[in-house]
Amino acid sequence: MSALGYPLALAPVAAIGLLAVALRPVAPATVARRRLALVRAALVTGTFAVLTVELLGALRLLTLPAFATAWLAFLATAAVVAGRRRRRDAAHGGLRAAAHRAVEVAAREPALVGATTGPTAGTPAPAPAPPPAADPGVASRPAGWSTRLAHAWRTAGRGERLLAGTVGGLLLVELLIALLAEPNNFDSQTYHLPKVEHWVARGGLDFWPTAIHRQVTIPPGAEYLLLHLRLFTGGDALHNLVQWAAGVGVLLAATRITAQLGGGRRAQLLTAFVLATTPMVALQATSTQTDLVCAAWVACAATVVLDGLRRRAGVGALLALGAATGLTALTKTSGLVAVGPLLLLWGLAQLRLARAGGSGSRQVRRTVAGSALILLVAVVVVGPFLARVTAEFGHPLGPPRLRESIPMERHDPPSLVVNALRIAHTAFDTPLAPLRRAGAEAIVGGAELIGVDPQDRATTFGRERFPVPSWYPDEDRVAFPLAGALAAIGAAYALARPGRISPTRAGSLRAYAVVVVAATLLHTAMIKWQPWGNRLLLYALALAVPLAGLWLDALFRRRAAGAGGRRSVAAGLAVSVLATCALAGVLAVSYGFPRRLVGAGSVFTTSDWDTRFLRRPQWAEEFRWAAEAVRAADARRIGLVQQNDNWEYPWWLLLRDADGRPPQLVALQSVLPGRPPADPASVDAIVCTGSRPACTALVPAGWRVQFRGYVGYALPPGR
């Protein structure tokens, strides 16, 4: 890591902290004001990070000096704005305090006059009027974070402390793993991290010839964030922190959603507990995957939308919704399945408020203009990438192979039902093999009974076959039966009896539950079943868990009030489920794959290089063997031969120059029609992965070819 990288890597954190001060909400009735300020700050910082990449990429300035200058300017601006906000708040607070004291003096003045100059000598003065109630947080400065946390801890019960301690402990352990473990996610080796290296090597965002179309067709929002850390540090040592920070953001947004729906402190802690102990969340928080980043932006959109159910949205809320929408689309387009219904709910609520407030036509026009602003901001964020994809492939969603591989190609009701059942079976999988087998057999038999092929390629990704075990704590496929079941129960109660869960927010709760259910159903209707589909559902789970927290809190509240025996039994079962959730979360961070604390592959006992290859240990020495031969031949321009799902990232690590400059890697195959591959005769060496026949077919005559299992290389005569 470069010396300059240490302070620069903290720039995003410092920016969010400063902007959280500058963007504090002014409305006194705002729910969870500090968390809303952090959500706003994260959206502004994320948008800045994305637009910085787009602007400097267009100028071919994806370099450390350019990014350092941009961030220093951004930090300076954030500091100035935060300073002005603090001075303004202090001035307003002083004026209000003076007015408050004047009111007190005026209230006492008649008593003083009456005591000395009353109409009748000796008449006692009237009793002084009581001073007006103090306005907390106005006349006095609000307590700081440490004071508030200390007070919350002192006033919390034993159960609340246990919930908070578990969440905090998991976050700290995940932070440790994220810092110690090298990136070793499978998709990251194939396309997440190679695309970052291509940008650095090329200095711009233009597409390049490649055999792995996902390097250019999959939305790059999360990788844009990684690019900043890559340039700051010169490597990938901090890459896992992007998803860890996203996990923290998901918890903050989800607990605020719970508060907005009427949940108190215990309900918010239950929400954080259920979400934090979900193995998929715990494992992804130490990864370079992108699902938690997507879930964070979706949750930000949801909490801003809920503010719009009870009051008219200002320009700030419109900009926040536009930024959240654009960042979601730029990170993972599947997240729009939830953002769309959320925005629809927001629009309907704004129209209802407009009619209730009078001046109907004017307010309707304002709502329409606000919706247009949201879309405009979203287009500014995601538009440049979509424009490049459209120019390259003639369609904003990329080439046909991408549009046909993941989205559903059949939408007849029987196919939709079967797809939903398969997705549910994989999401709710458990270690109980008989239960898994019985459920799968019932789904397969039912599908055949209604004339649907359960392995239909139009509803099934690639060549995969249903069912697959998904209970094992693997970051790409682990199921979430406990969190999912609690969320489903919470959603059912929120739809049927919202007043029992949240008496003060019953209407908002039911509307939110409708959106969550609609988003989940839309997901099953639009996304094909696949073995790793559980991680694609992470955004929906993040939205649904607040319903679980609210239901659990209501259950415990009724038991504490002396409810009947059945409810006490239900509450006892809920406690057992929560204990199992805690166990699942601890086991996930302890033994999860491919990053764990203990056992084979532990971050404490496994070497840096071997950690990167825990998915495929047999490849570690093969890559090193081929790279050493190529480096010994003093090859500068190196050709790549690989297939769509092969690992490319190790070459960027092994073949970089001694000073850290990226190697000159060029593809000898290309799936981009307008980007022809390099001529094999123009390179000094060739490295191959996967198929030996595909490699030898591209090697010029007379070259020496060596292959060892998965990896090979070829050198020209004399090298």
Tab-separated table of N, CA and C in Angstrom, residues 27-133:
chain	number	residue	atom	x	y	z
A	27	ALA	N	-36.551	19.197	10.029
A	27	ALA	CA	-37.888	18.972	10.579
A	27	ALA	C	-37.782	18.304	11.941
A	28	PRO	N	-38.341	18.892	13.001
A	28	PRO	CA	-38.174	18.324	14.348
A	28	PRO	C	-38.833	16.967	14.518
A	29	ALA	N	-39.835	16.643	13.706
A	29	ALA	CA	-40.542	15.374	13.868
A	29	ALA	C	-39.922	14.245	13.050
A	30	THR	N	-38.766	14.480	12.435
A	30	THR	CA	-38.135	13.459	11.601
A	30	THR	C	-37.729	12.257	12.448
A	31	VAL	N	-38.045	11.086	11.974
A	31	VAL	CA	-37.706	9.848	12.682
A	31	VAL	C	-36.230	9.515	12.449
A	32	ALA	N	-35.523	9.151	13.524
A	32	ALA	CA	-34.125	8.716	13.429
A	32	ALA	C	-33.309	9.679	12.567
A	33	ARG	N	-33.207	10.911	13.023
A	33	ARG	CA	-32.614	11.972	12.220
A	33	ARG	C	-31.165	11.682	11.851
A	34	ARG	N	-30.400	11.154	12.779
A	34	ARG	CA	-28.987	10.904	12.494
A	34	ARG	C	-28.811	9.822	11.435
A	35	ARG	N	-29.649	8.808	11.509
A	35	ARG	CA	-29.552	7.770	10.480
A	35	ARG	C	-29.974	8.306	9.116
A	36	LEU	N	-30.965	9.158	9.078
A	36	LEU	CA	-31.338	9.770	7.803
A	36	LEU	C	-30.194	10.630	7.275
A	37	ALA	N	-29.517	11.347	8.152
A	37	ALA	CA	-28.372	12.151	7.716
A	37	ALA	C	-27.280	11.266	7.123
A	38	LEU	N	-27.047	10.113	7.734
A	38	LEU	CA	-26.042	9.197	7.197
A	38	LEU	C	-26.475	8.626	5.850
A	39	VAL	N	-27.766	8.321	5.709
A	39	VAL	CA	-28.264	7.837	4.420
A	39	VAL	C	-28.048	8.892	3.347
A	40	ARG	N	-28.406	10.134	3.650
A	40	ARG	CA	-28.193	11.208	2.683
A	40	ARG	C	-26.718	11.354	2.334
A	41	ALA	N	-25.870	11.317	3.357
A	41	ALA	CA	-24.434	11.476	3.119
A	41	ALA	C	-23.884	10.342	2.265
A	42	ALA	N	-24.347	9.113	2.520
A	42	ALA	CA	-23.890	7.978	1.722
A	42	ALA	C	-24.317	8.118	0.269
A	43	LEU	N	-25.530	8.579	0.039
A	43	LEU	CA	-26.006	8.753	-1.333
A	43	LEU	C	-25.202	9.834	-2.059
A	44	VAL	N	-24.924	10.940	-1.387
A	44	VAL	CA	-24.129	12.003	-2.015
A	44	VAL	C	-22.722	11.508	-2.305
A	45	THR	N	-22.112	10.818	-1.330
A	45	THR	CA	-20.751	10.331	-1.526
A	45	THR	C	-20.697	9.273	-2.621
A	46	GLY	N	-21.673	8.367	-2.639
A	46	GLY	CA	-21.704	7.354	-3.692
A	46	GLY	C	-21.881	7.971	-5.067
A	47	THR	N	-22.760	8.960	-5.165
A	47	THR	CA	-22.959	9.630	-6.452
A	47	THR	C	-21.703	10.354	-6.892
A	48	PHE	N	-21.037	11.022	-5.945
A	48	PHE	CA	-19.775	11.684	-6.285
A	48	PHE	C	-18.741	10.681	-6.779
A	49	ALA	N	-18.640	9.531	-6.091
A	49	ALA	CA	-17.658	8.524	-6.497
A	49	ALA	C	-17.938	8.025	-7.908
A	50	VAL	N	-19.201	7.800	-8.223
A	50	VAL	CA	-19.571	7.305	-9.554
A	50	VAL	C	-19.296	8.354	-10.625
A	51	LEU	N	-19.751	9.576	-10.388
A	51	LEU	CA	-19.580	10.617	-11.395
A	51	LEU	C	-18.113	10.988	-11.572
A	52	THR	N	-17.325	10.852	-10.518
A	52	THR	CA	-15.886	11.085	-10.652
A	52	THR	C	-15.267	10.078	-11.605
A	53	VAL	N	-15.649	8.814	-11.460
A	53	VAL	CA	-15.128	7.785	-12.368
A	53	VAL	C	-15.564	8.069	-13.801
A	54	GLU	N	-16.831	8.422	-13.978
A	54	GLU	CA	-17.328	8.682	-15.330
A	54	GLU	C	-16.612	9.881	-15.962
A	55	LEU	N	-16.471	10.974	-15.206
A	55	LEU	CA	-15.855	12.176	-15.763
A	55	LEU	C	-14.377	11.955	-16.052
A	56	LEU	N	-13.630	11.429	-15.067
A	56	LEU	CA	-12.200	11.221	-15.282
A	56	LEU	C	-11.952	10.101	-16.280
A	57	GLY	N	-12.871	9.129	-16.338
A	57	GLY	CA	-12.731	8.089	-17.351
A	57	GLY	C	-12.899	8.645	-18.745
A	58	ALA	N	-13.863	9.561	-18.914
A	58	ALA	CA	-14.049	10.185	-20.229
A	58	ALA	C	-12.831	10.993	-20.638
A	59	LEU	N	-12.126	11.547	-19.644
A	59	LEU	CA	-10.912	12.320	-19.916
A	59	LEU	C	-9.662	11.452	-19.939
A	60	ARG	N	-9.842	10.145	-19.746
A	60	ARG	CA	-8.727	9.193	-19.674
A	60	ARG	C	-7.741	9.600	-18.579
A	61	LEU	N	-8.312	9.908	-17.413
A	61	LEU	CA	-7.508	10.335	-16.267
A	61	LEU	C	-7.788	9.455	-15.049
A	62	LEU	N	-7.931	8.162	-15.260
A	62	LEU	CA	-8.125	7.249	-14.134
A	62	LEU	C	-6.774	6.988	-13.484
A	63	THR	N	-6.276	8.003	-12.792
A	63	THR	CA	-4.956	7.956	-12.177
A	63	THR	C	-5.046	8.409	-10.733
A	64	LEU	N	-4.036	8.059	-9.949
A	64	LEU	CA	-4.015	8.454	-8.543
A	64	LEU	C	-4.013	9.973	-8.362
A	65	PRO	N	-3.176	10.737	-9.071
A	65	PRO	CA	-3.212	12.200	-8.865
A	65	PRO	C	-4.581	12.806	-9.149
A	66	ALA	N	-5.235	12.354	-10.217
A	66	ALA	CA	-6.542	12.919	-10.557
A	66	ALA	C	-7.574	12.585	-9.482
A	67	PHE	N	-7.586	11.345	-8.998
A	67	PHE	CA	-8.558	10.958	-7.979
A	67	PHE	C	-8.247	11.632	-6.645
A	68	ALA	N	-6.970	11.764	-6.315
A	68	ALA	CA	-6.603	12.441	-5.072
A	68	ALA	C	-7.067	13.895	-5.099
A	69	THR	N	-6.877	14.559	-6.226
A	69	THR	CA	-7.328	15.947	-6.351
A	69	THR	C	-8.838	16.048	-6.198
A	70	ALA	N	-9.560	15.137	-6.848
A	70	ALA	CA	-11.020	15.172	-6.772
A	70	ALA	C	-11.499	14.972	-5.339
A	71	TRP	N	-10.926	14.018	-4.626
A	71	TRP	CA	-11.381	13.736	-3.267
A	71	TRP	C	-11.003	14.850	-2.302
A	72	LEU	N	-9.819	15.428	-2.470
A	72	LEU	CA	-9.435	16.529	-1.590
A	72	LEU	C	-10.373	17.722	-1.792
A	73	ALA	N	-10.726	17.992	-3.040
A	73	ALA	CA	-11.676	19.079	-3.308
A	73	ALA	C	-13.044	18.755	-2.711
A	74	PHE	N	-13.467	17.502	-2.839
A	74	PHE	CA	-14.760	17.098	-2.284
A	74	PHE	C	-14.763	17.220	-0.766
A	75	LEU	N	-13.672	16.779	-0.116
A	75	LEU	CA	-13.578	16.884	1.336
A	75	LEU	C	-13.582	18.341	1.787
A	76	ALA	N	-12.852	19.181	1.062
A	76	ALA	CA	-12.824	20.598	1.422
A	76	ALA	C	-14.219	21.207	1.319
A	77	THR	N	-14.934	20.865	0.255
A	77	THR	CA	-16.293	21.383	0.090
A	77	THR	C	-17.205	20.874	1.199
A	78	ALA	N	-17.098	19.571	1.514
A	78	ALA	CA	-17.924	19.008	2.587
A	78	ALA	C	-17.609	19.666	3.924
A	79	ALA	N	-16.327	19.952	4.183
A	79	ALA	CA	-15.950	20.601	5.440
A	79	ALA	C	-16.526	22.009	5.525
A	80	VAL	N	-16.477	22.743	4.423
A	80	VAL	CA	-17.030	24.102	4.415
A	80	VAL	C	-18.536	24.070	4.664
A	81	VAL	N	-19.228	23.170	3.958
A	81	VAL	CA	-20.680	23.087	4.117
A	81	VAL	C	-21.044	22.657	5.537
A	82	ALA	N	-20.307	21.673	6.085
A	82	ALA	CA	-20.582	21.226	7.450
A	82	ALA	C	-20.327	22.342	8.448
A	83	GLY	N	-19.246	23.128	8.238
A	83	GLY	CA	-18.955	24.237	9.140
A	83	GLY	C	-20.052	25.289	9.105
A	84	ARG	N	-20.523	25.611	7.921
A	84	ARG	CA	-21.607	26.591	7.813
A	84	ARG	C	-22.869	26.080	8.499
A	85	ARG	N	-23.137	24.792	8.341
A	85	ARG	CA	-24.337	24.235	8.974
A	85	ARG	C	-24.225	24.299	10.500
A	86	ARG	N	-23.079	24.013	11.031
A	86	ARG	CA	-22.902	24.065	12.483
A	86	ARG	C	-23.047	25.495	12.996
A	87	ARG	N	-22.458	26.451	12.265
A	87	ARG	CA	-22.578	27.850	12.701
A	87	ARG	C	-24.023	28.329	12.604
A	88	ARG	N	-24.712	27.918	11.544
A	88	ARG	CA	-26.103	28.320	11.391
A	88	ARG	C	-26.974	27.716	12.490
A	89	ASP	N	-26.741	26.431	12.794
A	89	ASP	CA	-27.512	25.799	13.863
A	89	ASP	C	-27.232	26.458	15.201
A	90	ALA	N	-25.948	26.812	15.431
A	90	ALA	CA	-25.600	27.466	16.688
A	90	ALA	C	-26.262	28.832	16.796
A	91	ALA	N	-26.275	29.587	15.681
A	91	ALA	CA	-26.907	30.908	15.694
A	91	ALA	C	-28.403	30.798	15.934
A	92	HIS	N	-29.038	29.876	15.209
A	92	HIS	CA	-30.476	29.696	15.397
A	92	HIS	C	-30.794	29.211	16.802
A	93	GLY	N	-29.948	28.330	17.308
A	93	GLY	CA	-30.158	27.858	18.674
A	93	GLY	C	-30.024	28.975	19.681
A	94	GLY	N	-29.042	29.888	19.470
A	94	GLY	CA	-28.875	31.019	20.373
A	94	GLY	C	-30.055	31.955	20.327
A	95	LEU	N	-30.572	32.244	19.120
A	95	LEU	CA	-31.734	33.119	19.001
A	95	LEU	C	-32.951	32.512	19.685
A	96	ARG	N	-33.142	31.198	19.468
A	96	ARG	CA	-34.296	30.560	20.092
A	96	ARG	C	-34.163	30.537	21.613
A	97	ALA	N	-32.924	30.332	22.090
A	97	ALA	CA	-32.713	30.340	23.536
A	97	ALA	C	-32.996	31.724	24.115
A	98	ALA	N	-32.567	32.792	23.401
A	98	ALA	CA	-32.842	34.154	23.871
A	98	ALA	C	-34.344	34.423	23.897
A	99	ALA	N	-35.029	33.986	22.837
A	99	ALA	CA	-36.478	34.161	22.815
A	99	ALA	C	-37.142	33.402	23.955
A	100	HIS	N	-36.619	32.248	24.223
A	100	HIS	CA	-37.175	31.441	25.316
A	100	HIS	C	-37.009	32.161	26.656
A	101	ARG	N	-35.830	32.759	26.889
A	101	ARG	CA	-35.598	33.496	28.132
A	101	ARG	C	-36.486	34.738	28.206
A	102	ALA	N	-36.690	35.408	27.053
A	102	ALA	CA	-37.561	36.595	27.051
A	102	ALA	C	-38.988	36.228	27.428
A	103	VAL	N	-39.452	35.089	26.933
A	103	VAL	CA	-40.797	34.639	27.289
A	103	VAL	C	-40.900	34.381	28.782
A	104	GLU	N	-39.854	33.797	29.362
A	104	GLU	CA	-39.866	33.538	30.797
A	104	GLU	C	-39.938	34.841	31.591
A	105	VAL	N	-39.132	35.824	31.161
A	105	VAL	CA	-39.129	37.114	31.854
A	105	VAL	C	-40.495	37.780	31.733
A	106	ALA	N	-41.076	37.745	30.519
A	106	ALA	CA	-42.389	38.353	30.315
A	106	ALA	C	-43.455	37.664	31.153
A	107	ALA	N	-43.304	36.380	31.338
A	107	ALA	CA	-44.293	35.653	32.135
A	107	ALA	C	-44.239	36.063	33.599
A	108	ARG	N	-43.037	36.421	34.071
A	108	ARG	CA	-42.900	36.806	35.472
A	108	ARG	C	-43.173	38.298	35.699
A	109	GLU	N	-43.122	39.122	34.666
A	109	GLU	CA	-43.229	40.572	34.817
A	109	GLU	C	-44.521	41.015	35.488
A	110	PRO	N	-45.712	40.517	35.116
A	110	PRO	CA	-46.948	40.967	35.793
A	110	PRO	C	-46.925	40.731	37.282
A	111	ALA	N	-46.321	39.657	37.737
A	111	ALA	CA	-46.271	39.370	39.167
A	111	ALA	C	-45.463	40.421	39.908
A	112	LEU	N	-44.350	40.839	39.323
A	112	LEU	CA	-43.514	41.841	39.955
A	112	LEU	C	-44.230	43.188	40.033
A	113	VAL	N	-44.940	43.572	38.950
A	113	VAL	CA	-45.643	44.851	38.946
A	113	VAL	C	-46.776	44.858	39.964
A	114	GLY	N	-47.516	43.772	39.982
A	114	GLY	CA	-48.658	43.709	40.892
A	114	GLY	C	-48.252	43.764	42.346
A	115	ALA	N	-47.073	43.311	42.693
A	115	ALA	CA	-46.640	43.291	44.087
A	115	ALA	C	-46.352	44.685	44.614
A	116	THR	N	-46.054	45.654	43.750
A	116	THR	CA	-45.659	46.978	44.221
A	116	THR	C	-46.663	48.061	43.887
A	117	THR	N	-47.367	47.920	42.788
A	117	THR	CA	-48.265	48.994	42.353
A	117	THR	C	-49.664	48.476	42.116
A	118	GLY	N	-50.047	47.466	42.851
A	118	GLY	CA	-51.385	46.916	42.652
A	118	GLY	C	-52.446	47.925	42.983
A	119	PRO	N	-53.672	47.753	42.520
A	119	PRO	CA	-54.758	48.707	42.735
A	119	PRO	C	-55.155	48.816	44.193
A	120	THR	N	-54.945	47.736	44.945
A	120	THR	CA	-55.336	47.758	46.346
A	120	THR	C	-54.116	47.445	47.180
A	121	ALA	N	-53.833	48.362	48.128
A	121	ALA	CA	-52.661	48.139	48.954
A	121	ALA	C	-52.805	46.847	49.726
A	122	GLY	N	-51.723	46.143	49.761
A	122	GLY	CA	-51.699	44.893	50.501
A	122	GLY	C	-52.265	43.709	49.770
A	123	THR	N	-52.807	43.965	48.548
A	123	THR	CA	-53.343	42.832	47.788
A	123	THR	C	-52.198	41.948	47.327
A	124	PRO	N	-52.241	40.697	47.619
A	124	PRO	CA	-51.128	39.822	47.206
A	124	PRO	C	-51.037	39.717	45.695
A	125	ALA	N	-49.869	39.654	45.234
A	125	ALA	CA	-49.648	39.524	43.784
A	125	ALA	C	-50.109	38.149	43.317
A	126	PRO	N	-50.595	38.091	42.080
A	126	PRO	CA	-50.991	36.773	41.554
A	126	PRO	C	-49.792	35.852	41.423
A	127	ALA	N	-50.076	34.580	41.490
A	127	ALA	CA	-48.992	33.598	41.389
A	127	ALA	C	-48.332	33.702	40.026
A	128	PRO	N	-47.012	33.628	39.991
A	128	PRO	CA	-46.317	33.714	38.697
A	128	PRO	C	-46.699	32.551	37.798
A	129	ALA	N	-46.798	32.870	36.505
A	129	ALA	CA	-47.134	31.813	35.537
A	129	ALA	C	-45.974	30.854	35.395
A	130	PRO	N	-46.263	29.594	35.228
A	130	PRO	CA	-45.169	28.632	35.056
A	130	PRO	C	-44.434	28.901	33.759
A	131	PRO	N	-43.152	28.708	33.768
A	131	PRO	CA	-42.389	28.938	32.538
A	131	PRO	C	-42.817	27.964	31.458
A	132	PRO	N	-42.729	28.365	30.188
A	132	PRO	CA	-43.085	27.441	29.099
A	132	PRO	C	-42.149	26.253	29.052
A	133	ALA	N	-42.677	25.167	28.523
A	133	ALA	CA	-41.875	23.938	28.442
A	133	ALA	C	-40.666	24.165	27.559
